[in-house]
Coordinates of C-alpha atoms in Angstrom, one line a residue:
Chain A
M1 CA 9.8 -41.7 -22.0
K2 CA 7.9 -38.6 -23.3
H3 CA 4.7 -39.0 -24.3
P4 CA 4.3 -38.5 -28.3
W5 CA 1.7 -35.9 -27.8
F6 CA 4.2 -33.8 -25.9
R7 CA 6.7 -34.2 -28.7
P8 CA 8.0 -30.8 -29.9
S9 CA 7.2 -30.2 -33.3
R10 CA 9.8 -29.0 -36.0
A11 CA 8.0 -25.9 -36.7
S12 CA 9.5 -22.8 -35.9
S13 CA 6.6 -21.3 -34.3
P14 CA 4.2 -23.3 -31.6
E15 CA 1.1 -21.4 -33.6
T16 CA 2.4 -22.4 -37.1
G17 CA 3.3 -25.8 -36.6
L18 CA 1.4 -29.0 -37.4
H19 CA 0.7 -29.8 -33.8
G20 CA 0.0 -26.1 -33.0
R21 CA -2.3 -26.1 -35.9
L22 CA -4.1 -29.3 -35.1
F23 CA -4.6 -28.3 -31.2
A24 CA -6.0 -25.1 -32.4
A25 CA -8.3 -26.7 -34.4
A26 CA -9.8 -28.7 -31.9
M27 CA -10.2 -26.4 -29.7
L28 CA -11.8 -23.9 -32.3
S29 CA -13.8 -26.5 -33.4
F30 CA -16.0 -27.0 -30.0
V31 CA -16.6 -23.3 -30.2
G32 CA -17.8 -23.6 -34.1
L33 CA -20.3 -26.6 -32.4
F34 CA -21.7 -25.0 -29.8
V35 CA -22.2 -21.7 -31.5
V36 CA -23.8 -23.6 -34.6
A37 CA -26.1 -25.8 -32.4
L38 CA -27.3 -22.2 -31.0
L39 CA -27.9 -20.8 -34.3
A40 CA -29.7 -23.9 -35.6
L41 CA -32.3 -23.2 -32.8
F42 CA -32.6 -19.7 -33.5
I43 CA -33.0 -20.3 -37.4
A44 CA -35.5 -23.1 -36.5
D45 CA -37.4 -20.6 -34.4
A46 CA -37.0 -17.5 -37.2
G47 CA -38.3 -20.3 -39.7
Y48 CA -41.5 -20.8 -37.5
V49 CA -42.2 -17.3 -37.6
N50 CA -44.7 -15.7 -40.1
A51 CA -45.1 -12.1 -41.3
A52 CA -48.4 -11.4 -39.7
A53 CA -46.8 -12.5 -36.2
I54 CA -43.7 -10.2 -36.8
D55 CA -46.3 -7.5 -37.7
Y56 CA -48.0 -8.1 -34.5
V57 CA -45.2 -7.7 -32.2
L58 CA -43.7 -4.5 -33.9
H59 CA -47.3 -3.0 -33.5
S60 CA -48.7 -4.5 -30.3
Q61 CA -48.8 -1.9 -27.5
A62 CA -48.9 -4.7 -25.0
V63 CA -45.4 -5.6 -26.5
L64 CA -44.2 -2.5 -26.7
D65 CA -45.0 -1.8 -22.7
A66 CA -43.4 -5.0 -22.1
L67 CA -40.2 -4.2 -24.2
W68 CA -40.1 -0.8 -22.6
L69 CA -40.8 -2.1 -18.8
S70 CA -38.2 -5.4 -19.6
L71 CA -35.8 -2.4 -20.4
W72 CA -35.5 -0.2 -17.8
T73 CA -36.2 -2.5 -15.0
S74 CA -33.4 -4.6 -16.0
G75 CA -31.2 -1.1 -16.5
L76 CA -32.3 0.0 -13.1
T77 CA -31.2 -3.7 -11.8
V78 CA -27.8 -2.9 -13.5
V79 CA -27.3 0.0 -11.4
I80 CA -28.3 -1.8 -8.3
G81 CA -26.6 -4.7 -8.7
L82 CA -23.5 -2.9 -9.3
A83 CA -23.7 -0.5 -6.2
F84 CA -23.8 -3.5 -4.3
S85 CA -21.4 -5.9 -6.4
I86 CA -18.7 -3.5 -6.3
P87 CA -18.4 -3.0 -2.4
I88 CA -19.1 -6.9 -1.7
G89 CA -16.9 -8.2 -4.2
Y90 CA -14.1 -5.5 -2.9
A91 CA -14.6 -6.4 0.7
L92 CA -14.6 -10.4 0.3
S93 CA -11.4 -9.7 -2.1
R94 CA -9.8 -7.4 0.3
Y95 CA -10.9 -8.2 4.1
R96 CA -10.7 -11.4 5.7
F97 CA -13.2 -12.0 8.5
P98 CA -14.8 -14.8 10.8
G99 CA -17.4 -17.0 8.3
H100 CA -15.6 -15.4 5.1
A101 CA -16.0 -18.6 3.4
L102 CA -19.6 -19.0 4.8
V103 CA -20.7 -15.5 3.7
D104 CA -18.8 -16.3 0.1
S105 CA -21.1 -19.2 -0.4
I106 CA -24.2 -17.9 1.1
I107 CA -23.8 -15.1 -1.9
D108 CA -23.4 -17.7 -4.3
L109 CA -26.8 -19.7 -3.4
P110 CA -29.0 -17.6 -6.1
I111 CA -26.7 -18.9 -8.7
I112 CA -27.4 -22.7 -7.5
L113 CA -31.0 -22.4 -6.7
P114 CA -33.6 -22.6 -9.4
P115 CA -34.9 -18.9 -10.2
L116 CA -38.3 -20.0 -9.1
V117 CA -37.5 -20.5 -5.4
L118 CA -36.5 -17.3 -5.2
G119 CA -39.6 -15.7 -6.3
L120 CA -41.6 -18.2 -3.5
S121 CA -39.3 -17.3 -1.1
L122 CA -40.4 -13.5 -1.7
L123 CA -43.8 -14.1 -1.8
V124 CA -43.4 -16.2 1.7
F125 CA -41.2 -13.5 3.1
F126 CA -43.8 -10.6 2.6
Q127 CA -46.2 -12.4 4.5
T128 CA -44.2 -12.7 7.7
G129 CA -43.8 -9.8 10.1
A130 CA -40.5 -8.4 8.7
G131 CA -42.2 -8.5 5.4
R132 CA -45.4 -7.0 6.4
A133 CA -43.5 -4.0 8.4
I134 CA -41.5 -3.1 5.0
Q135 CA -44.7 -2.7 3.1
A136 CA -46.6 -0.8 5.8
T137 CA -43.9 1.7 5.2
G138 CA -45.4 2.3 1.7
W139 CA -42.7 0.2 -0.1
N140 CA -44.8 -2.2 -1.6
F141 CA -43.3 -4.9 -3.6
V142 CA -46.1 -7.7 -4.2
L143 CA -47.7 -7.6 -7.8
E144 CA -45.6 -4.3 -8.4
K145 CA -43.1 -3.2 -10.6
K146 CA -40.6 -2.5 -8.0
G147 CA -41.2 -6.2 -7.2
I148 CA -39.5 -6.9 -10.8
V149 CA -36.9 -4.7 -10.0
L150 CA -36.9 -7.1 -6.9
C151 CA -36.7 -10.3 -8.4
Q152 CA -33.9 -9.1 -11.0
F153 CA -31.6 -7.7 -8.3
L154 CA -31.7 -10.7 -6.1
V155 CA -31.4 -13.6 -8.8
S156 CA -28.4 -12.0 -10.6
A157 CA -26.6 -9.9 -8.2
S158 CA -24.5 -12.6 -7.4
F159 CA -23.3 -12.8 -11.4
G160 CA -22.0 -9.6 -10.7
I161 CA -20.7 -10.0 -7.5
R162 CA -18.6 -13.1 -8.6
A163 CA -17.0 -10.8 -11.6
V164 CA -16.1 -8.0 -9.9
K165 CA -14.6 -10.1 -6.8
L166 CA -12.3 -12.0 -9.4
T167 CA -11.0 -8.6 -10.8
F168 CA -10.1 -7.3 -7.3
D169 CA -8.5 -10.7 -6.7
G170 CA -6.1 -10.3 -9.8
I171 CA -5.3 -6.4 -8.6
D172 CA -2.0 -6.7 -6.6
P173 CA -3.1 -4.7 -3.0
R174 CA 0.3 -3.0 -3.2
V175 CA -0.5 -0.6 -5.9
E176 CA -3.3 1.0 -3.5
H177 CA -0.8 0.6 -0.5
V178 CA 1.7 2.9 -3.1
A179 CA -1.4 5.4 -3.4
M180 CA -1.6 5.7 0.4
T181 CA 1.8 6.6 0.8
L182 CA 1.4 9.5 -1.8
G183 CA -1.3 11.1 0.0
C184 CA -4.5 8.8 -0.4
T185 CA -6.8 7.8 2.4
R186 CA -8.2 4.4 2.1
A187 CA -11.2 4.8 0.3
G188 CA -9.0 7.6 -2.1
A189 CA -6.9 4.7 -2.9
F190 CA -9.8 2.6 -3.6
F191 CA -11.6 5.2 -5.7
G192 CA -8.3 6.6 -7.2
V193 CA -6.7 3.3 -8.4
A194 CA -8.5 0.1 -7.6
L195 CA -11.8 1.0 -9.0
P196 CA -10.4 2.5 -12.7
M197 CA -8.0 -0.6 -12.7
A198 CA -11.1 -3.0 -12.1
W199 CA -13.6 -1.4 -14.7
R200 CA -13.1 -4.4 -17.3
G201 CA -14.3 -6.8 -14.3
I202 CA -17.0 -4.0 -13.8
V203 CA -18.4 -4.2 -17.2
V204 CA -18.1 -7.7 -17.4
G205 CA -20.5 -7.7 -14.0
A206 CA -22.8 -5.3 -15.6
I207 CA -23.3 -7.2 -18.8
L208 CA -24.1 -10.7 -16.7
I209 CA -26.5 -8.7 -14.4
W210 CA -28.5 -7.3 -17.3
T211 CA -28.5 -10.8 -19.3
R212 CA -29.8 -12.3 -16.2
A213 CA -32.3 -9.4 -15.4
F214 CA -33.7 -9.1 -19.0
G215 CA -34.6 -12.8 -19.5
L216 CA -36.1 -13.6 -16.1
F217 CA -39.5 -14.8 -15.8
G218 CA -40.0 -17.5 -13.2
P219 CA -39.4 -15.7 -10.0
V220 CA -41.4 -12.5 -12.0
E221 CA -44.4 -14.4 -12.7
V222 CA -44.4 -16.1 -9.1
F223 CA -44.3 -12.6 -7.1
V224 CA -45.4 -10.0 -9.4
G225 CA -47.8 -11.9 -12.1
T226 CA -48.5 -10.9 -15.3
V227 CA -50.9 -8.2 -15.4
R228 CA -50.8 -6.8 -19.5
N229 CA -49.5 -3.2 -19.8
R230 CA -48.8 -3.2 -15.8
T231 CA -46.3 -6.0 -14.5
E232 CA -45.6 -7.5 -18.1
V233 CA -42.1 -8.1 -18.8
L234 CA -41.0 -9.4 -22.4
P235 CA -40.4 -13.2 -21.0
S236 CA -43.9 -12.7 -19.6
T237 CA -45.4 -11.9 -23.0
I238 CA -43.6 -15.2 -24.5
Y239 CA -45.4 -17.3 -21.9
L240 CA -49.0 -15.2 -21.9
E241 CA -48.9 -15.8 -26.1
Q242 CA -47.8 -19.3 -26.3
S243 CA -50.3 -20.3 -23.4
V244 CA -53.1 -19.2 -25.6
G245 CA -51.5 -20.9 -28.5
H246 CA -50.2 -17.8 -30.4
L247 CA -46.7 -19.7 -30.7
E248 CA -45.7 -17.9 -33.8
V249 CA -46.1 -14.5 -32.0
A250 CA -44.3 -15.7 -28.7
L251 CA -41.4 -16.5 -31.0
A252 CA -41.4 -13.7 -32.7
V253 CA -41.0 -11.4 -29.3
A254 CA -38.4 -14.2 -28.3
L255 CA -36.5 -12.9 -31.7
L256 CA -37.2 -9.6 -30.6
M257 CA -35.3 -10.3 -26.9
L258 CA -32.5 -12.1 -29.1
A259 CA -31.8 -9.0 -31.2
L260 CA -31.8 -6.8 -28.3
A261 CA -29.6 -9.0 -26.6
T262 CA -27.1 -9.4 -29.3
V263 CA -26.8 -5.7 -30.4
A264 CA -26.4 -4.8 -26.7
L265 CA -24.1 -7.3 -25.7
V266 CA -21.9 -7.0 -29.0
I267 CA -21.9 -2.9 -28.0
V268 CA -20.8 -3.3 -24.6
R269 CA -18.3 -5.6 -25.5
T270 CA -16.4 -3.6 -28.0
V271 CA -16.9 0.0 -26.4
G272 CA -16.8 -1.2 -23.1
L273 CA -14.1 -3.7 -23.0
R274 CA -12.2 -2.1 -25.5
Q275 CA -8.5 -1.3 -24.4
R276 CA -8.0 2.1 -22.9
Chain B
M1 CA 16.5 9.7 9.9
I2 CA 14.9 6.5 10.6
Q3 CA 14.5 5.2 14.1
I4 CA 13.0 1.8 14.9
E5 CA 12.7 1.2 18.4
H6 CA 11.9 -2.3 19.4
L7 CA 9.9 -3.0 17.1
G8 CA 7.3 -6.3 16.9
F9 CA 4.9 -7.4 14.6
S10 CA 3.7 -10.5 14.1
V11 CA 1.7 -12.1 11.3
G12 CA 0.4 -15.8 11.5
A13 CA 3.4 -17.8 12.9
F14 CA 6.0 -15.2 11.5
A15 CA 7.1 -12.1 13.8
L16 CA 9.5 -9.2 13.3
S17 CA 11.1 -9.2 17.2
N18 CA 12.4 -6.6 19.2
V19 CA 14.1 -4.8 15.7
S20 CA 15.9 -1.7 16.9
L21 CA 17.6 0.3 14.0
H22 CA 19.0 3.7 13.3
V23 CA 19.3 5.3 10.0
A24 CA 21.3 8.5 10.1
P25 CA 20.1 11.7 7.9
G26 CA 21.1 11.2 4.6
E27 CA 22.5 8.0 5.2
Y28 CA 21.7 4.8 2.5
F29 CA 21.2 1.8 4.6
V30 CA 20.8 -1.7 3.3
L31 CA 18.6 -4.0 4.9
L32 CA 19.8 -7.7 3.6
G33 CA 18.4 -10.8 4.1
P34 CA 17.3 -14.2 2.6
T35 CA 13.8 -14.5 1.3
G36 CA 11.1 -14.7 4.2
S37 CA 13.6 -13.0 6.5
G38 CA 10.9 -10.2 7.0
K39 CA 12.4 -7.4 4.9
T40 CA 9.2 -6.5 3.0
L41 CA 7.2 -6.7 6.4
L42 CA 9.4 -4.2 8.1
V43 CA 8.9 -1.8 5.0
E44 CA 5.7 -2.2 5.3
C45 CA 5.8 -1.1 8.9
L46 CA 7.7 1.9 8.2
C47 CA 5.2 2.8 5.5
G48 CA 2.4 2.5 8.0
L49 CA 0.7 -0.4 6.2
N50 CA 1.0 -2.9 9.0
R51 CA 0.1 -1.6 12.4
I52 CA 2.9 -2.7 14.8
D53 CA 2.6 -4.7 18.1
A54 CA 4.9 -3.1 20.0
G55 CA 7.7 -0.3 19.8
R56 CA 7.9 3.0 17.9
I57 CA 8.8 4.3 14.6
L58 CA 10.4 7.7 14.0
L59 CA 10.7 9.6 10.8
G60 CA 12.6 12.3 10.1
G61 CA 12.3 13.0 13.9
E62 CA 8.7 12.7 14.1
D63 CA 7.1 9.9 16.0
V64 CA 5.0 8.2 13.3
T65 CA 4.0 5.3 14.9
A66 CA 0.6 6.1 15.2
L67 CA 0.2 7.8 11.5
E68 CA -1.4 7.1 8.4
P69 CA 0.5 5.9 5.4
R70 CA -0.2 9.5 3.5
L71 CA 0.5 11.2 6.4
R72 CA 4.3 9.7 6.9
Q73 CA 6.1 11.3 4.2
V74 CA 7.7 8.5 2.8
G75 CA 8.6 7.4 -0.9
Y76 CA 7.9 3.6 -1.2
L77 CA 9.0 1.7 -4.1
P78 CA 7.7 -1.8 -3.7
Q79 CA 9.0 -5.1 -5.2
D80 CA 7.1 -4.9 -8.6
Y81 CA 7.5 -1.2 -8.8
G82 CA 3.6 -0.9 -7.9
L83 CA 2.6 1.4 -11.2
F84 CA -0.9 2.4 -11.9
P85 CA -1.5 0.5 -14.9
H86 CA -4.3 2.9 -16.0
L87 CA -2.5 5.9 -15.9
S88 CA 0.4 7.6 -18.1
V89 CA 4.1 7.8 -17.1
R90 CA 3.5 11.5 -16.3
K91 CA 0.3 10.8 -14.5
N92 CA 2.0 8.0 -12.5
I93 CA 4.8 10.4 -11.3
A94 CA 2.5 13.4 -10.8
F95 CA 0.2 11.3 -8.7
G96 CA 1.0 12.2 -5.0
L97 CA 1.2 15.9 -6.3
R98 CA -2.7 15.9 -7.5
R99 CA -3.3 18.6 -5.0
H100 CA -0.5 21.0 -6.0
A101 CA -1.3 20.5 -9.5
P102 CA -0.1 23.6 -11.2
A103 CA 3.0 23.5 -9.2
A104 CA 3.6 20.0 -9.8
A105 CA 3.8 20.0 -13.5
G106 CA 7.6 21.5 -13.6
A107 CA 8.8 19.4 -10.8
V108 CA 7.3 16.4 -12.9
D109 CA 9.0 17.3 -15.9
Q110 CA 12.4 17.9 -13.8
L111 CA 12.6 14.5 -12.6
M112 CA 11.4 12.7 -15.5
E113 CA 14.5 14.7 -17.1
Q114 CA 16.9 13.3 -14.2
L115 CA 15.5 9.8 -14.7
G116 CA 15.8 9.9 -18.3
V117 CA 12.1 9.1 -18.8
A118 CA 10.9 12.0 -20.3
H119 CA 10.4 10.2 -23.9
L120 CA 7.8 8.1 -21.9
A121 CA 5.8 10.5 -20.5
D122 CA 2.6 9.5 -22.2
R123 CA 3.1 5.8 -22.4
K124 CA 1.0 3.7 -20.1
P125 CA 3.1 1.4 -17.6
E126 CA 2.1 -1.8 -20.0
K127 CA 4.6 -0.6 -22.6
L128 CA 7.6 -0.2 -20.4
S129 CA 10.8 -2.5 -19.9
G130 CA 11.6 -3.7 -16.6
G131 CA 14.2 -1.0 -16.0
E132 CA 12.2 1.8 -17.3
K133 CA 9.5 0.8 -14.8
Q134 CA 11.9 1.2 -11.9
R135 CA 12.9 4.4 -13.1
V136 CA 9.1 6.0 -13.2
A137 CA 8.6 4.3 -9.7
L138 CA 11.6 6.0 -8.8
A139 CA 10.3 9.6 -10.1
R140 CA 7.0 8.8 -8.5
A141 CA 8.4 8.1 -4.8
L142 CA 10.6 11.2 -5.2
A143 CA 8.3 13.5 -6.5
I144 CA 6.8 14.0 -2.8
R145 CA 9.8 15.1 -1.9
P146 CA 9.7 12.3 1.0
N147 CA 11.5 12.6 4.2
V148 CA 12.7 8.9 3.9
L149 CA 13.1 6.8 0.6
L150 CA 11.9 2.9 1.2
L151 CA 13.1 1.0 -1.8
D152 CA 11.9 -3.2 -1.3
E153 CA 14.2 -5.0 -3.7
P154 CA 14.2 -2.4 -6.2
V155 CA 16.4 -3.9 -8.8
S156 CA 16.0 -7.7 -8.2
A157 CA 13.9 -8.2 -11.1
L158 CA 16.1 -6.9 -13.6
D159 CA 18.9 -8.3 -15.8
E160 CA 22.6 -7.9 -14.5
A161 CA 23.8 -5.1 -16.8
T162 CA 20.4 -2.9 -16.0
R163 CA 20.6 -3.4 -12.7
D164 CA 24.4 -2.1 -12.1
G165 CA 23.1 1.0 -13.9
L166 CA 20.3 1.6 -11.8
C167 CA 22.2 1.0 -8.9
R168 CA 24.7 3.5 -9.7
L169 CA 21.6 5.8 -10.4
L170 CA 20.2 4.8 -7.4
K171 CA 23.3 6.1 -5.4
Q172 CA 23.9 9.4 -7.3
L173 CA 20.3 10.6 -6.6
Q174 CA 20.5 9.6 -3.0
R175 CA 23.6 11.9 -3.0
D176 CA 22.0 14.7 -4.7
T177 CA 19.1 14.8 -2.8
Q178 CA 20.7 13.5 0.6
T179 CA 17.6 11.6 1.1
T180 CA 17.6 9.3 4.1
T181 CA 17.5 5.6 2.1
L182 CA 16.7 2.2 3.5
H183 CA 16.9 -0.6 0.7
V184 CA 16.2 -3.8 1.4
C185 CA 17.5 -6.9 -0.8
H186 CA 19.0 -10.3 -0.7
N187 CA 21.8 -9.8 -3.0
F188 CA 25.5 -9.1 -1.6
A189 CA 26.7 -7.3 -4.8
E190 CA 23.8 -5.2 -4.7
M191 CA 24.7 -4.0 -1.5
L192 CA 28.1 -3.5 -1.9
A193 CA 27.1 -1.3 -4.9
V194 CA 25.2 1.2 -3.1
A195 CA 25.6 1.0 1.0
D196 CA 26.8 3.3 3.3
R197 CA 25.8 1.0 6.1
V198 CA 24.4 -2.2 6.2
G199 CA 22.0 -4.6 8.5
V200 CA 21.4 -8.1 8.5
I201 CA 18.1 -9.8 9.2
H202 CA 17.3 -13.5 9.6
Q203 CA 14.1 -14.8 11.1
G204 CA 12.4 -11.5 11.8
R205 CA 15.9 -10.2 13.7
I206 CA 18.4 -7.7 13.0
V207 CA 21.5 -10.0 13.6
Q208 CA 24.3 -7.4 12.7
T209 CA 24.6 -4.1 11.3
G210 CA 28.1 -2.2 10.2
T211 CA 29.9 -0.9 7.0
P212 CA 29.7 -3.5 4.0
Q213 CA 33.3 -4.4 4.5
E214 CA 32.8 -5.3 8.2
V215 CA 29.7 -7.3 7.6
F216 CA 31.5 -9.0 4.5
Q217 CA 34.7 -9.5 6.2
R218 CA 33.7 -9.9 9.7
P219 CA 29.9 -11.6 9.7
C220 CA 28.9 -12.2 13.6
S221 CA 27.7 -15.8 13.1
A222 CA 27.8 -18.5 10.4
T223 CA 24.2 -17.8 9.4
V224 CA 25.4 -14.2 8.2
A225 CA 28.7 -15.7 6.7
R226 CA 26.9 -18.2 4.7
F227 CA 24.8 -15.5 3.6
M228 CA 27.6 -13.4 2.5
Q229 CA 28.8 -16.3 0.5
A230 CA 31.5 -17.1 3.2
G231 CA 33.4 -19.7 0.6
N232 CA 35.2 -21.5 3.5
L233 CA 33.0 -21.8 6.7
F234 CA 33.9 -24.9 8.9
T235 CA 32.7 -25.7 12.1
A236 CA 36.0 -26.1 14.3
R237 CA 37.5 -26.2 17.7
A238 CA 39.2 -23.1 19.3
T239 CA 41.7 -22.9 22.2
A240 CA 43.5 -20.0 23.3
E241 CA 47.2 -19.5 23.1
G242 CA 48.5 -16.1 24.2
S243 CA 47.1 -13.7 22.2
R244 CA 45.9 -15.8 19.6
L245 CA 43.6 -18.6 19.1
R246 CA 44.6 -22.2 17.7
V247 CA 41.9 -23.4 15.6
T248 CA 41.2 -27.0 14.8
C249 CA 39.5 -27.4 11.4
P250 CA 37.9 -30.3 9.7
G251 CA 40.6 -32.9 8.5
G252 CA 42.6 -31.8 11.8
I253 CA 44.0 -29.0 10.1
E254 CA 45.4 -26.1 12.7
L255 CA 45.2 -22.9 12.0
T256 CA 46.3 -19.6 13.9
A257 CA 43.6 -17.3 14.0
A258 CA 43.6 -13.6 15.8
A259 CA 41.6 -13.3 18.8
P260 CA 38.4 -11.9 19.1
Q261 CA 37.8 -8.5 20.2
T262 CA 34.9 -9.5 22.3
Y263 CA 34.6 -12.3 24.6
F264 CA 35.8 -15.9 23.8
V265 CA 34.9 -19.0 25.0
E266 CA 36.8 -22.3 24.2
G267 CA 35.0 -24.9 22.3
E268 CA 33.3 -25.2 19.3
V269 CA 33.3 -22.2 16.9
S270 CA 32.5 -21.5 13.1
V271 CA 35.5 -20.6 11.1
M272 CA 35.1 -18.5 7.8
I273 CA 38.3 -17.5 5.5
R274 CA 37.0 -15.6 2.5
P275 CA 38.1 -17.3 -0.9
E276 CA 39.8 -14.0 -2.1
N277 CA 41.7 -13.7 1.2
I278 CA 43.9 -16.6 0.3
R279 CA 47.2 -16.4 -1.4
L280 CA 48.1 -19.1 -3.6
S281 CA 51.4 -20.1 -4.7
R282 CA 53.1 -23.1 -6.5
D283 CA 54.1 -25.5 -4.1
C284 CA 57.5 -25.0 -2.7
P285 CA 59.0 -26.7 0.5
D286 CA 60.8 -23.3 1.6
F287 CA 57.5 -21.1 1.2
R288 CA 56.8 -21.0 5.3
G289 CA 60.8 -19.9 5.3
H290 CA 60.6 -17.5 2.9
H291 CA 57.6 -16.0 4.2
A292 CA 59.0 -15.7 7.4
Q293 CA 61.8 -14.2 6.0
H294 CA 60.5 -12.0 4.2
G295 CA 58.1 -10.9 7.5
R296 CA 61.0 -10.6 9.6
E297 CA 62.7 -8.3 7.2
N298 CA 59.8 -6.0 6.2
G299 CA 58.9 -6.4 10.1
T300 CA 55.4 -6.9 8.7
V301 CA 53.3 -10.3 9.5
P302 CA 55.9 -12.5 11.6
L303 CA 55.5 -16.2 11.4
P304 CA 52.9 -17.1 13.7
D305 CA 50.4 -14.8 12.5
A306 CA 50.4 -16.8 9.4
N307 CA 48.9 -20.2 8.0
V308 CA 50.3 -22.1 5.5
L309 CA 48.5 -25.2 4.1
S310 CA 49.3 -27.6 1.3
G311 CA 46.9 -29.2 -0.9
R312 CA 46.5 -30.4 -4.7
L313 CA 44.3 -28.2 -6.7
S314 CA 41.4 -30.4 -7.6
D315 CA 39.1 -28.0 -9.6
V316 CA 38.9 -25.0 -11.7
V317 CA 36.1 -22.7 -12.6
D318 CA 36.7 -19.8 -14.9
L319 CA 34.0 -17.3 -13.8
G320 CA 35.3 -14.5 -16.2
P321 CA 37.2 -11.6 -14.2
L322 CA 38.0 -14.2 -11.5
I323 CA 39.2 -17.6 -11.2
K324 CA 37.8 -19.7 -8.8
V325 CA 39.7 -22.9 -7.7
T326 CA 39.3 -25.9 -5.2
V327 CA 42.4 -27.2 -3.1
A328 CA 41.7 -30.2 -1.4
C329 CA 44.3 -30.5 1.5
G330 CA 42.7 -34.0 2.9
P331 CA 39.7 -36.1 2.4
D332 CA 37.4 -33.7 4.4
S333 CA 39.1 -30.5 3.8
E334 CA 38.6 -28.4 1.0
Y335 CA 39.4 -25.0 0.6
Q336 CA 37.8 -22.2 -2.0
V337 CA 40.3 -19.7 -3.5
S338 CA 39.6 -17.0 -5.7
L339 CA 42.3 -14.7 -7.9
G340 CA 42.3 -12.5 -10.9
K341 CA 43.1 -13.9 -14.0
R342 CA 46.5 -12.4 -14.3
E343 CA 47.8 -13.8 -11.1
W344 CA 46.0 -17.2 -12.2
G345 CA 48.2 -17.1 -15.4
D346 CA 51.5 -16.1 -13.9
L347 CA 51.1 -19.3 -11.4
Q348 CA 50.6 -21.7 -14.6
L349 CA 48.9 -24.1 -12.6
S350 CA 46.3 -27.0 -13.6
P351 CA 44.3 -29.3 -12.1
G352 CA 46.3 -31.8 -9.8
S353 CA 49.0 -29.7 -9.2
Q354 CA 50.6 -29.4 -6.0
V355 CA 49.9 -25.6 -4.3
S356 CA 50.6 -24.0 -1.0
M357 CA 47.8 -21.3 0.5
L358 CA 49.0 -18.3 2.7
V359 CA 46.2 -17.3 5.0
A360 CA 46.8 -14.2 7.5
A361 CA 45.8 -14.8 11.1
E362 CA 43.9 -11.9 10.8
D363 CA 41.9 -13.4 7.6
V364 CA 40.7 -16.6 9.8
H365 CA 37.4 -15.2 11.2
V366 CA 36.0 -17.0 14.3
M367 CA 32.6 -16.9 15.4
F368 CA 30.8 -18.1 18.5
D369 CA 27.4 -18.6 17.3

């Protein structure tokens, strides 16, 4: 006997029938619930913030410096993150090698680990021989702006790699094979066919990297510290302000971050993911 | 010209073993085989997408075994067409001509006209029907003026009407361009529509090559016969009797078969009788005598060369242009017979009717596998 839930509706279309509409309503209600919960939090924040706090945030040189530092470090992290995500995602998707599953799992570790641990690990690493050797070449990361990018990159690249790999997994290798019979080298088929076909996944990867990098605090605080006008990013500003009791300023900075992130994501989603 | 010599290639537990094949210049060769027989793998080896373990491959007289795909000058049409979704139809077709862009524009226009896709030039592949995609992929493969055309199940995803039209187009294009073509498929009707010669591949080995009619009427083994939808395929015992074979089929039915042209070992054999090679008649006691008289008068088929079987018509299936009937000659002995609609109408038979079947000895095909 068929389960009553699977009894077909008499309506002509699965979308307009009663069962179809109830099902859609059930699914969409979860969307609504989650969005309302998030918005309720942000509205509460907005209610707590006063005009003086907003005025301070918009005119404070320290906040503007932190904003600029957050923007360029996270932007640079996206560039470096994609430079790694694309070849790694492609290699993991197309090539099988001994230890493939292990490598795949190691790449996911930064997603699983608390970000703070990565900051601590970086601090420890640069105390070792290898870390000191790197610093001796003039590449100083500890307490430097470069360190912010390094933290952001290590924490966020895995998200980009995962998104890009999934996209390449969905592209039939046969289209590259055809390109190779039409005069392309292996690299030519990658750049001429696979890469343009993967652009949506790459945009999604870029979004994931940027959002993770832009809001990163824990490892940056541990590895680079927060020095006003030097290594202070927006999440650090929020931490500093709330630690000295300026809760309304901290929340105003948070709202500024939210506004920026929303605008950026909407632009990328509508322009970057538009059908070409 | 395609020449494959003792090719060996393995992937996992599956292997192409000692595959040798010769396709003459300008020939349309169909490689027929069931799913998983190694057809696609062989085509990929010819394209250079798989590096072979043994043997060598010559295309257009040149040894290409060690060459990269881009240097082999092959037109490759994969199973699902492999169109580039981010490029328009025109750019897809011109893809292989990018280095000769100015000279290519005219060639691309001409190909689009020839294949009837000129009106689709600026569309993206996702907006095309299956038949249109196939034409675009074919134009793209032909654009580079390949030495050989390799078609991997080119029409298997299409509906029957589109498939027939595209098979005619493929054959016509091949005749016009005289491009040596290897077409792999699993559908023998498709094979009959296009092939000059055919090879049958099974479990990574080419088991038979010949003209379509040879392979269709004279399969070399029960496996090939089954794949060719033999209709009547039995395990039987054979004994030599002069220049003929006596074949004892299931149900104890004895048939006379023409002696094989090659070797013969008495014992268990497979026997195939194609349904269209059986003549059906209303049962009449003097059928055998009538046929003998007829044969003697015309000096054509003498009696020992003809087999006459009696049975009861047990099932009739109307397949449109053809009628397929089942005749039961005994508890373990059923025969499939196919005949034209008009012929069926003239016979005025219905299920349960007593019938006779006439099978020439040449049509009782004996296989020793």
